[in-house]
């Protein structure tokens, strides 16, 4: 894989011109992008200069079937040709079928007939809906909502209030109140914080933005017990980890089999690249939002719902959950043996690669990998995140491992030479 290829034609203007135009027209909420992508097919994308990349990030766990998957194209095209949008004065068969599927996939152990779904447009909207359910459940007598340190739940105001990173929250304070953070994975701290005035606890089974950090064994079971005993809701945020990413429909199905949360939030991989989010609730939590208490113009529209149904059908028919589990297990083990890698974390095809400090900061390594034709990202200074399409081949996974090994070996050699030079200067 090289920086240039004849596979895709160069876009008029190339990366540099499009980046300049971006900087003068688009709000600077993400910084100027390093590349301008113009086409994708399967696990590969091409930029405006014609360079080809193996996409090992998949839009941050979104494009679970890769790019331009025929099943998604067919479903969206057929639905759009028939009925593209209706208001929420009406429903569509696609919306109803998707809600039924999500209940069956997300809460298979819940009491039959006791669950309901709210369809939104994104993960942050799904978490806003979950927070409103928590507020309706708690009322004035239960004003507290617990979230975890290092959590990321979104950037709209309610979801942002449950997101731990100060740099994200502080510019927008005062945020909705009553949110408290407890140390992630610490059952004792959670027990101390829990009480009759707590409306809900929200947990990511694997904290993605924190560097792909799964909750420790037993934590989700303890969280379920403590919330139940206190009369609080347990909300599990599966926005990044759900829909097969971890090797099961939901990551909590693997980490805590038998735990039935009150609310689960979904997005990202659910639409395979088409914007959609969902709140799946059961028991009392499913009945708390009544007419006029929540809504969305585009949520549950038939095009997005049809895309999600196509994703679900494809994940099931192609055995991609088992594929994610098997490939992820082998790949993470092989990456962990690369000199310069300290360890790997995660489940399935959500892998955090913890780096030895000697190889340098993770963002610089991510850029080196991009120059070599591999797209990953660095959620922190010491971690690379891999969240590729679930259709990733063994050959492509191995190609990345080989490139990472080569790159880190060079960095380790450079660090060793630098240390020798420094030591020699003191002789």
CSV table of C-alpha atoms in Angstrom, one decimal:
chain,number,residue,atom,x,y,z
A,1,UNK,CA,0.0,0.0,0.0
A,2,UNK,CA,1.5,3.3,-1.0
A,3,UNK,CA,0.7,7.0,-0.8
A,4,UNK,CA,-0.5,7.2,-4.5
A,5,UNK,CA,-2.4,4.8,-6.6
A,6,UNK,CA,-4.2,4.8,-9.9
A,7,UNK,CA,-7.2,3.0,-8.4
A,8,UNK,CA,-9.1,6.2,-7.7
A,9,UNK,CA,-8.8,9.4,-9.8
A,10,UNK,CA,-7.4,12.5,-8.2
A,11,UNK,CA,-10.2,14.8,-7.1
A,12,UNK,CA,-10.1,18.3,-8.6
A,13,UNK,CA,-8.0,20.5,-6.2
A,14,UNK,CA,-6.6,17.6,-4.1
A,15,UNK,CA,-6.3,17.5,-0.4
A,16,UNK,CA,-4.6,20.8,0.0
A,17,UNK,CA,-7.2,22.9,-1.8
A,18,UNK,CA,-10.2,21.1,-0.1
A,19,UNK,CA,-8.6,21.6,3.3
A,20,UNK,CA,-8.2,25.3,2.6
A,21,UNK,CA,-11.8,25.5,1.6
A,22,UNK,CA,-12.9,23.5,4.7
A,23,UNK,CA,-11.0,25.9,6.9
A,24,UNK,CA,-12.8,28.9,5.5
A,25,UNK,CA,-16.3,27.4,5.4
A,26,UNK,CA,-16.7,24.8,8.2
A,27,UNK,CA,-16.8,25.6,11.9
A,28,UNK,CA,-13.5,24.7,13.6
A,29,UNK,CA,-15.0,22.1,15.9
A,30,UNK,CA,-12.7,19.3,14.8
A,31,UNK,CA,-9.7,21.2,13.6
A,32,UNK,CA,-8.6,21.1,10.0
A,33,UNK,CA,-8.8,17.5,8.8
A,34,UNK,CA,-5.5,15.9,7.7
A,35,UNK,CA,-7.0,14.3,4.5
A,36,UNK,CA,-10.1,14.7,2.3
A,37,UNK,CA,-11.7,11.3,1.6
A,38,UNK,CA,-13.6,11.0,-1.7
A,39,UNK,CA,-14.5,7.3,-2.1
A,40,UNK,CA,-14.8,4.1,-0.2
A,41,UNK,CA,-15.2,0.4,-1.1
A,42,UNK,CA,-15.2,-2.4,1.4
A,43,UNK,CA,-12.4,-1.8,3.9
A,44,UNK,CA,-10.6,0.8,1.8
A,45,UNK,CA,-11.0,4.5,1.2
A,46,UNK,CA,-9.2,7.0,-1.1
A,47,UNK,CA,-8.4,10.6,-0.6
A,48,UNK,CA,-8.5,13.6,-2.9
A,49,UNK,CA,-4.9,13.0,-4.0
A,50,UNK,CA,-5.7,9.4,-5.0
A,51,UNK,CA,-4.0,7.8,-2.0
A,52,UNK,CA,-5.4,4.5,-0.8
A,53,UNK,CA,-5.9,3.6,2.9
A,54,UNK,CA,-7.0,0.5,4.8
A,55,UNK,CA,-9.7,1.9,7.0
A,56,UNK,CA,-9.2,0.4,10.5
A,57,UNK,CA,-11.3,3.0,12.2
A,58,UNK,CA,-14.6,2.7,10.2
A,59,UNK,CA,-15.8,6.2,11.1
A,60,UNK,CA,-15.1,5.4,14.8
A,61,UNK,CA,-16.9,2.0,14.9
A,62,UNK,CA,-19.7,3.2,12.5
A,63,UNK,CA,-19.1,1.5,9.1
A,64,UNK,CA,-19.4,-2.0,10.5
A,65,UNK,CA,-20.0,-3.5,7.0
A,66,UNK,CA,-17.4,-1.3,5.4
A,67,UNK,CA,-18.0,1.2,2.7
A,68,UNK,CA,-20.6,1.0,-0.1
A,69,UNK,CA,-21.9,-2.4,1.1
A,70,UNK,CA,-24.5,-3.7,-1.4
A,71,UNK,CA,-27.1,-4.6,1.3
A,72,UNK,CA,-27.1,-1.0,2.7
A,73,UNK,CA,-27.2,0.5,-0.7
A,74,UNK,CA,-30.1,-1.7,-1.8
A,75,UNK,CA,-32.1,-1.1,1.3
A,76,UNK,CA,-31.6,2.7,1.3
A,77,UNK,CA,-32.3,3.0,-2.4
A,78,UNK,CA,-35.4,0.9,-2.4
A,79,UNK,CA,-36.8,2.7,0.6
A,80,UNK,CA,-36.0,6.2,-0.7
A,81,UNK,CA,-37.6,5.3,-4.0
A,82,UNK,CA,-40.8,4.4,-2.1
A,83,UNK,CA,-41.1,6.6,0.9
A,84,UNK,CA,-38.3,8.8,2.3
A,85,UNK,CA,-39.7,10.6,5.3
A,86,UNK,CA,-42.9,10.9,7.3
A,87,UNK,CA,-43.6,13.0,10.4
A,88,UNK,CA,-44.1,11.3,13.7
A,89,UNK,CA,-47.8,11.7,13.3
A,90,UNK,CA,-47.4,8.4,11.3
A,91,UNK,CA,-45.3,5.3,11.5
A,92,UNK,CA,-43.8,2.9,8.8
A,93,UNK,CA,-43.3,-0.8,8.7
A,94,UNK,CA,-39.5,-0.3,8.7
A,95,UNK,CA,-39.7,1.6,12.0
A,96,UNK,CA,-41.9,-1.0,13.7
A,97,UNK,CA,-39.8,-3.9,12.4
A,98,UNK,CA,-36.6,-2.3,13.6
A,99,UNK,CA,-38.0,-1.6,17.1
A,100,UNK,CA,-39.0,-5.3,17.3
A,101,UNK,CA,-35.5,-6.4,16.2
A,102,UNK,CA,-33.8,-4.2,18.6
A,103,UNK,CA,-35.8,-5.4,21.6
A,104,UNK,CA,-35.0,-9.0,20.7
A,105,UNK,CA,-31.3,-8.3,20.1
A,106,UNK,CA,-30.6,-5.9,23.0
A,107,UNK,CA,-32.8,-7.3,25.8
A,108,UNK,CA,-33.3,-11.0,25.1
A,109,UNK,CA,-33.7,-11.8,28.7
A,110,UNK,CA,-36.2,-9.1,29.5
A,111,UNK,CA,-39.8,-9.9,30.3
A,112,UNK,CA,-41.7,-10.5,27.0
A,113,UNK,CA,-43.8,-7.5,25.9
A,114,UNK,CA,-42.3,-5.2,28.5
A,115,UNK,CA,-39.8,-3.3,26.4
A,116,UNK,CA,-40.0,-0.3,24.1
A,117,UNK,CA,-37.7,1.6,21.7
A,118,UNK,CA,-37.2,5.3,20.9
A,119,UNK,CA,-35.4,5.9,17.6
A,120,UNK,CA,-33.1,8.9,17.4
A,121,UNK,CA,-30.4,10.1,15.0
A,122,UNK,CA,-27.1,9.7,17.0
A,123,UNK,CA,-25.5,8.4,20.1
A,124,UNK,CA,-25.6,11.7,21.9
A,125,UNK,CA,-29.3,12.0,21.2
A,126,UNK,CA,-29.9,8.5,22.5
A,127,UNK,CA,-28.1,9.4,25.7
A,128,UNK,CA,-30.1,12.6,26.0
A,129,UNK,CA,-33.2,10.4,25.8
A,130,UNK,CA,-31.8,8.0,28.5
A,131,UNK,CA,-31.1,11.0,30.8
A,132,UNK,CA,-34.7,12.2,30.4
A,133,UNK,CA,-35.9,8.7,31.3
A,134,UNK,CA,-33.7,8.9,34.4
A,135,UNK,CA,-35.1,12.3,35.3
A,136,UNK,CA,-38.7,11.1,34.9
A,137,UNK,CA,-37.9,8.0,37.0
A,138,UNK,CA,-36.2,10.1,39.7
A,139,UNK,CA,-38.3,13.2,40.0
A,140,UNK,CA,-37.5,15.7,42.8
A,141,UNK,CA,-36.8,13.0,45.3
A,142,UNK,CA,-34.0,11.4,43.3
A,143,UNK,CA,-32.0,14.3,41.8
A,144,UNK,CA,-28.7,12.4,41.4
A,145,UNK,CA,-27.4,10.6,38.3
A,146,UNK,CA,-24.1,8.7,38.6
A,147,UNK,CA,-21.6,8.5,35.7
A,148,UNK,CA,-18.1,7.1,35.6
A,149,UNK,CA,-14.8,8.9,35.5
A,150,UNK,CA,-13.3,8.8,32.0
A,151,UNK,CA,-16.8,8.3,30.5
A,152,UNK,CA,-17.8,9.7,27.2
A,153,UNK,CA,-21.5,9.9,26.4
A,154,UNK,CA,-21.8,12.7,23.8
A,155,UNK,CA,-21.5,16.5,23.3
A,156,UNK,CA,-25.1,17.8,23.6
A,157,UNK,CA,-25.8,19.4,26.9
A,158,UNK,CA,-27.3,16.5,28.8
A,159,UNK,CA,-25.0,13.9,27.4
A,160,UNK,CA,-22.1,16.3,27.9
A,161,UNK,CA,-23.0,16.6,31.6
A,162,UNK,CA,-22.4,12.9,31.9
A,163,UNK,CA,-19.1,13.1,30.0
A,164,UNK,CA,-16.1,13.3,32.4
A,165,UNK,CA,-13.4,15.1,30.5
A,166,UNK,CA,-13.2,18.6,31.9
A,167,UNK,CA,-12.0,20.1,28.6
A,168,UNK,CA,-15.2,19.0,27.0
A,169,UNK,CA,-17.5,20.2,29.8
A,170,UNK,CA,-16.0,23.3,31.3
A,171,UNK,CA,-16.5,25.7,28.3
A,172,UNK,CA,-20.3,25.0,28.4
A,173,UNK,CA,-20.9,25.2,32.1
A,174,UNK,CA,-23.3,25.5,33.8
A,175,UNK,CA,-24.5,22.2,32.5
A,176,UNK,CA,-27.6,20.3,33.6
A,177,UNK,CA,-27.0,19.6,37.3
A,178,UNK,CA,-27.2,16.5,39.5
A,179,UNK,CA,-24.5,14.5,37.6
A,180,UNK,CA,-21.8,13.0,39.8
A,181,UNK,CA,-18.7,11.0,38.7
A,182,UNK,CA,-17.4,7.9,40.5
A,183,UNK,CA,-14.2,6.0,39.7
A,184,UNK,CA,-14.7,3.6,36.8
A,185,UNK,CA,-14.7,-0.1,37.8
A,186,UNK,CA,-14.5,0.6,41.5
A,187,UNK,CA,-17.4,-1.3,43.2
A,188,UNK,CA,-16.6,0.1,46.6
A,189,UNK,CA,-16.8,3.7,45.4
A,190,UNK,CA,-20.0,2.9,43.6
A,191,UNK,CA,-21.5,1.4,46.7
A,192,UNK,CA,-20.5,4.5,48.7
A,193,UNK,CA,-22.1,6.8,46.1
A,194,UNK,CA,-25.3,4.9,45.7
A,195,UNK,CA,-28.4,5.8,47.7
A,196,UNK,CA,-32.1,6.3,47.7
A,197,UNK,CA,-31.7,9.7,46.1
A,198,UNK,CA,-30.0,8.3,43.0
A,199,UNK,CA,-32.2,8.1,39.8
A,200,UNK,CA,-29.8,6.2,37.6
A,201,UNK,CA,-26.2,5.0,36.9
A,202,UNK,CA,-24.9,5.2,33.3
A,203,UNK,CA,-22.0,2.9,32.2
A,204,UNK,CA,-20.1,2.1,29.1
A,205,UNK,CA,-19.2,-1.6,29.2
A,206,UNK,CA,-16.0,-0.6,27.4
A,207,UNK,CA,-14.8,3.0,27.7
A,208,UNK,CA,-13.8,3.8,24.2
A,209,UNK,CA,-12.5,7.4,24.5
A,210,UNK,CA,-10.6,6.5,27.6
A,211,UNK,CA,-8.4,4.2,25.6
A,212,UNK,CA,-10.7,1.1,25.1
A,213,UNK,CA,-11.0,0.1,28.7
A,214,UNK,CA,-13.5,-2.7,29.6
A,215,UNK,CA,-15.2,-2.7,32.9
A,216,UNK,CA,-13.5,-5.3,35.2
A,217,UNK,CA,-15.1,-8.7,35.9
A,218,UNK,CA,-18.0,-8.5,38.2
A,219,UNK,CA,-18.5,-4.7,37.9
A,220,UNK,CA,-21.6,-4.7,35.8
A,221,UNK,CA,-23.2,-7.4,37.9
A,222,UNK,CA,-22.5,-5.3,41.0
A,223,UNK,CA,-23.8,-2.2,39.3
A,224,UNK,CA,-27.0,-4.1,38.6
A,225,UNK,CA,-27.4,-5.3,42.2
A,226,UNK,CA,-26.6,-1.9,43.7
A,227,UNK,CA,-29.0,0.0,41.4
A,228,UNK,CA,-31.8,-2.5,41.9
A,229,UNK,CA,-31.4,-2.4,45.7
A,230,UNK,CA,-31.5,1.5,45.6
A,231,UNK,CA,-34.4,1.7,43.2
A,232,UNK,CA,-32.2,3.4,40.6
A,233,UNK,CA,-32.1,2.6,36.9
A,234,UNK,CA,-29.1,1.0,35.2
A,235,UNK,CA,-28.3,2.5,31.8
A,236,UNK,CA,-25.8,0.8,29.6
A,237,UNK,CA,-24.3,2.9,26.8
A,238,UNK,CA,-23.6,0.5,23.9
A,239,UNK,CA,-23.2,3.3,21.3
A,240,UNK,CA,-19.7,2.3,20.3
A,241,UNK,CA,-19.7,-1.3,21.6
A,242,UNK,CA,-23.0,-2.6,20.4
A,243,UNK,CA,-24.1,-4.2,17.1
A,244,UNK,CA,-21.5,-6.9,16.9
A,245,UNK,CA,-18.5,-4.7,17.5
A,246,UNK,CA,-17.4,-6.6,20.6
A,247,UNK,CA,-18.2,-10.0,19.1
A,248,UNK,CA,-21.8,-10.2,20.4
A,249,UNK,CA,-24.8,-8.1,19.7
A,250,UNK,CA,-24.0,-6.1,22.9
A,251,UNK,CA,-20.7,-5.9,24.8
A,252,UNK,CA,-22.5,-6.4,28.1
A,253,UNK,CA,-23.8,-9.7,26.9
A,254,UNK,CA,-20.2,-10.9,27.0
A,255,UNK,CA,-19.0,-9.0,30.0
A,256,UNK,CA,-22.0,-9.7,32.2
A,257,UNK,CA,-24.2,-12.5,30.9
A,258,UNK,CA,-27.6,-12.4,32.6
A,259,UNK,CA,-27.5,-8.7,33.5
A,260,UNK,CA,-30.7,-7.0,32.3
A,261,UNK,CA,-30.3,-3.2,32.3
A,262,UNK,CA,-33.2,-0.9,32.4
A,263,UNK,CA,-32.0,1.1,29.4
A,264,UNK,CA,-29.6,0.5,26.6
A,265,UNK,CA,-28.4,3.2,24.1
A,266,UNK,CA,-27.2,2.5,20.6
A,267,UNK,CA,-26.0,4.3,17.5
A,268,UNK,CA,-22.8,4.2,15.4
A,269,UNK,CA,-22.7,0.7,13.9
A,270,UNK,CA,-26.5,0.4,14.0
A,271,UNK,CA,-27.0,2.2,10.6
A,272,UNK,CA,-23.8,1.0,8.9
A,273,UNK,CA,-23.0,4.7,8.0
A,274,UNK,CA,-26.5,6.1,7.9
A,275,UNK,CA,-27.3,8.3,10.9
A,276,UNK,CA,-29.4,6.6,13.5
A,277,UNK,CA,-29.6,6.1,17.3
A,278,UNK,CA,-31.9,4.2,19.6
A,279,UNK,CA,-33.0,4.0,23.2
A,280,UNK,CA,-34.1,0.5,24.2
A,281,UNK,CA,-35.9,0.4,27.6
A,282,UNK,CA,-37.7,-2.3,29.6
A,283,UNK,CA,-40.0,-2.5,32.5
A,284,UNK,CA,-41.0,0.8,34.2
A,285,UNK,CA,-38.3,2.6,32.3
A,286,UNK,CA,-40.1,1.8,29.0
A,287,UNK,CA,-43.2,3.7,30.1
A,288,UNK,CA,-41.8,6.9,31.5
A,289,UNK,CA,-41.7,9.1,28.4
A,290,UNK,CA,-45.3,9.9,27.4
A,291,UNK,CA,-46.8,11.9,24.5
A,292,UNK,CA,-45.1,15.3,24.2
A,293,UNK,CA,-42.3,14.5,26.6
A,294,UNK,CA,-39.7,13.6,24.0
A,295,UNK,CA,-39.5,13.7,20.2
A,296,UNK,CA,-37.4,14.1,17.1
A,297,UNK,CA,-38.1,15.1,13.5
A,298,UNK,CA,-35.9,12.6,11.8
A,299,UNK,CA,-35.6,9.8,14.3
A,300,UNK,CA,-37.0,6.5,13.1
A,301,UNK,CA,-37.4,7.7,9.5
A,302,UNK,CA,-37.9,4.8,7.1
A,303,UNK,CA,-34.6,5.3,5.2
A,304,UNK,CA,-32.5,5.0,8.4
A,305,UNK,CA,-34.6,2.2,9.8
A,306,UNK,CA,-34.3,0.3,6.5
A,307,UNK,CA,-30.5,0.7,6.6
A,308,UNK,CA,-30.4,-0.6,10.2
A,309,UNK,CA,-32.5,-3.6,9.3
A,310,UNK,CA,-30.1,-4.4,6.4
A,311,UNK,CA,-27.2,-4.1,8.8
A,312,UNK,CA,-28.8,-6.5,11.3
A,313,UNK,CA,-29.7,-9.0,8.6
A,314,UNK,CA,-26.2,-8.9,7.1
A,315,UNK,CA,-24.5,-9.2,10.5
A,316,UNK,CA,-26.6,-12.3,11.2
A,317,UNK,CA,-26.5,-13.9,7.7
A,318,UNK,CA,-22.7,-13.5,7.3
A,319,UNK,CA,-21.8,-14.6,10.8
A,320,UNK,CA,-20.0,-11.4,11.5
A,321,UNK,CA,-20.4,-11.4,15.3
A,322,UNK,CA,-18.5,-14.7,15.5
A,323,UNK,CA,-16.0,-13.3,13.0
A,324,UNK,CA,-15.4,-10.2,15.0
A,325,UNK,CA,-14.8,-12.3,18.1
A,326,UNK,CA,-12.5,-14.8,16.5
A,327,UNK,CA,-10.4,-12.3,14.4
A,328,UNK,CA,-10.3,-9.8,17.3
A,329,UNK,CA,-9.0,-12.4,19.7
A,330,UNK,CA,-6.2,-13.5,17.4
A,331,UNK,CA,-5.3,-10.1,16.1
A,332,UNK,CA,-5.1,-8.5,19.6
A,333,UNK,CA,-2.8,-11.3,20.7
A,334,UNK,CA,-0.5,-10.9,17.8
A,335,UNK,CA,-0.3,-7.1,18.1
A,336,UNK,CA,0.5,-7.5,21.8
A,337,UNK,CA,3.6,-9.4,20.8
A,338,UNK,CA,4.9,-6.5,18.7
A,339,UNK,CA,8.0,-4.9,20.3
A,340,UNK,CA,7.0,-1.4,21.4
A,341,UNK,CA,3.5,-2.5,22.3
A,342,UNK,CA,2.9,-2.7,26.0
A,343,UNK,CA,-0.5,-4.5,25.9
A,344,UNK,CA,-3.8,-4.7,24.1
A,345,UNK,CA,-7.3,-4.2,25.5
A,346,UNK,CA,-10.9,-4.6,24.4
A,347,UNK,CA,-13.2,-7.2,22.9
A,348,UNK,CA,-13.8,-8.3,19.4
A,349,UNK,CA,-12.9,-5.7,16.8
A,350,UNK,CA,-12.6,-2.8,19.3
A,351,UNK,CA,-9.0,-3.0,20.3
A,352,UNK,CA,-6.9,-0.5,22.3
A,353,UNK,CA,-3.2,-0.8,21.6
A,354,UNK,CA,-1.2,0.5,24.6
A,355,UNK,CA,2.2,1.7,23.6
A,356,UNK,CA,5.6,1.7,25.3
A,357,UNK,CA,6.6,5.3,26.0
A,358,UNK,CA,9.9,4.7,24.2
A,359,UNK,CA,8.1,4.7,20.8
A,360,UNK,CA,6.7,8.2,21.2
A,361,UNK,CA,3.2,9.6,21.4
A,362,UNK,CA,0.3,7.7,19.9
A,363,UNK,CA,-1.0,10.6,17.7
A,364,UNK,CA,2.4,10.8,15.9
A,365,UNK,CA,2.3,7.0,15.3
A,366,UNK,CA,-1.2,7.3,14.0
A,367,UNK,CA,0.0,9.8,11.5
A,368,UNK,CA,2.9,7.7,10.5
A,369,UNK,CA,0.5,4.8,9.9
A,370,UNK,CA,-1.7,7.0,7.8
A,371,UNK,CA,1.3,7.9,5.6
A,372,UNK,CA,1.8,4.2,5.2
A,373,UNK,CA,-1.8,3.7,4.2
A,374,UNK,CA,-3.5,2.7,7.5
A,375,UNK,CA,-6.2,4.7,9.2
A,376,UNK,CA,-6.4,4.4,13.0
A,377,UNK,CA,-6.8,7.0,15.7
A,378,UNK,CA,-5.3,7.8,19.1
A,379,UNK,CA,-7.8,8.4,21.9
A,380,UNK,CA,-4.9,9.2,24.2
A,381,UNK,CA,-1.2,9.9,24.2
A,382,UNK,CA,-0.3,6.3,24.8
A,383,UNK,CA,-3.1,4.3,23.0
A,384,UNK,CA,-4.1,3.5,19.4
A,385,UNK,CA,-7.7,2.5,18.8
A,386,UNK,CA,-8.7,0.0,16.2
A,387,UNK,CA,-12.3,-0.3,15.2
A,388,UNK,CA,-12.3,-1.7,11.7
A,389,UNK,CA,-15.2,-2.9,9.6
A,390,UNK,CA,-16.3,-6.3,10.8
A,391,UNK,CA,-15.7,-7.6,7.3
A,392,UNK,CA,-11.9,-7.1,7.7
A,393,UNK,CA,-9.9,-9.9,6.2
A,394,UNK,CA,-7.1,-11.9,7.9
A,395,UNK,CA,-4.7,-10.6,5.2
A,396,UNK,CA,-5.5,-7.0,5.9
A,397,UNK,CA,-5.2,-7.5,9.7
A,398,UNK,CA,-1.8,-9.1,9.2
A,399,UNK,CA,-0.7,-6.3,6.9
A,400,UNK,CA,-1.4,-3.8,9.7
A,401,UNK,CA,0.5,-5.9,12.3
A,402,UNK,CA,3.5,-6.1,10.0
A,403,UNK,CA,3.5,-2.3,9.3
A,404,UNK,CA,3.1,-1.5,13.0
A,405,UNK,CA,6.0,-3.8,13.8
A,406,UNK,CA,8.2,-2.1,11.2
A,407,UNK,CA,7.3,1.4,12.3
A,408,UNK,CA,7.7,0.7,16.0
A,409,UNK,CA,11.0,-1.1,15.4
A,410,UNK,CA,12.4,2.1,13.7
A,411,UNK,CA,11.2,4.2,16.6
A,412,UNK,CA,12.7,1.9,19.2
A,413,UNK,CA,16.0,1.9,17.3
A,414,UNK,CA,15.9,5.7,17.0
A,415,UNK,CA,15.2,6.0,20.8
A,416,UNK,CA,18.0,3.6,21.6
A,417,UNK,CA,20.4,5.6,19.4
A,418,UNK,CA,19.3,8.8,21.1
A,419,UNK,CA,19.9,7.3,24.5
A,420,UNK,CA,23.3,6.1,23.5
A,421,UNK,CA,24.2,9.6,22.2
A,422,UNK,CA,23.0,11.2,25.4
A,423,UNK,CA,24.9,8.8,27.5
A,424,UNK,CA,28.1,9.3,25.5
A,425,UNK,CA,27.8,13.1,25.9
A,426,UNK,CA,28.2,12.7,29.7
A,427,UNK,CA,31.4,10.6,29.5
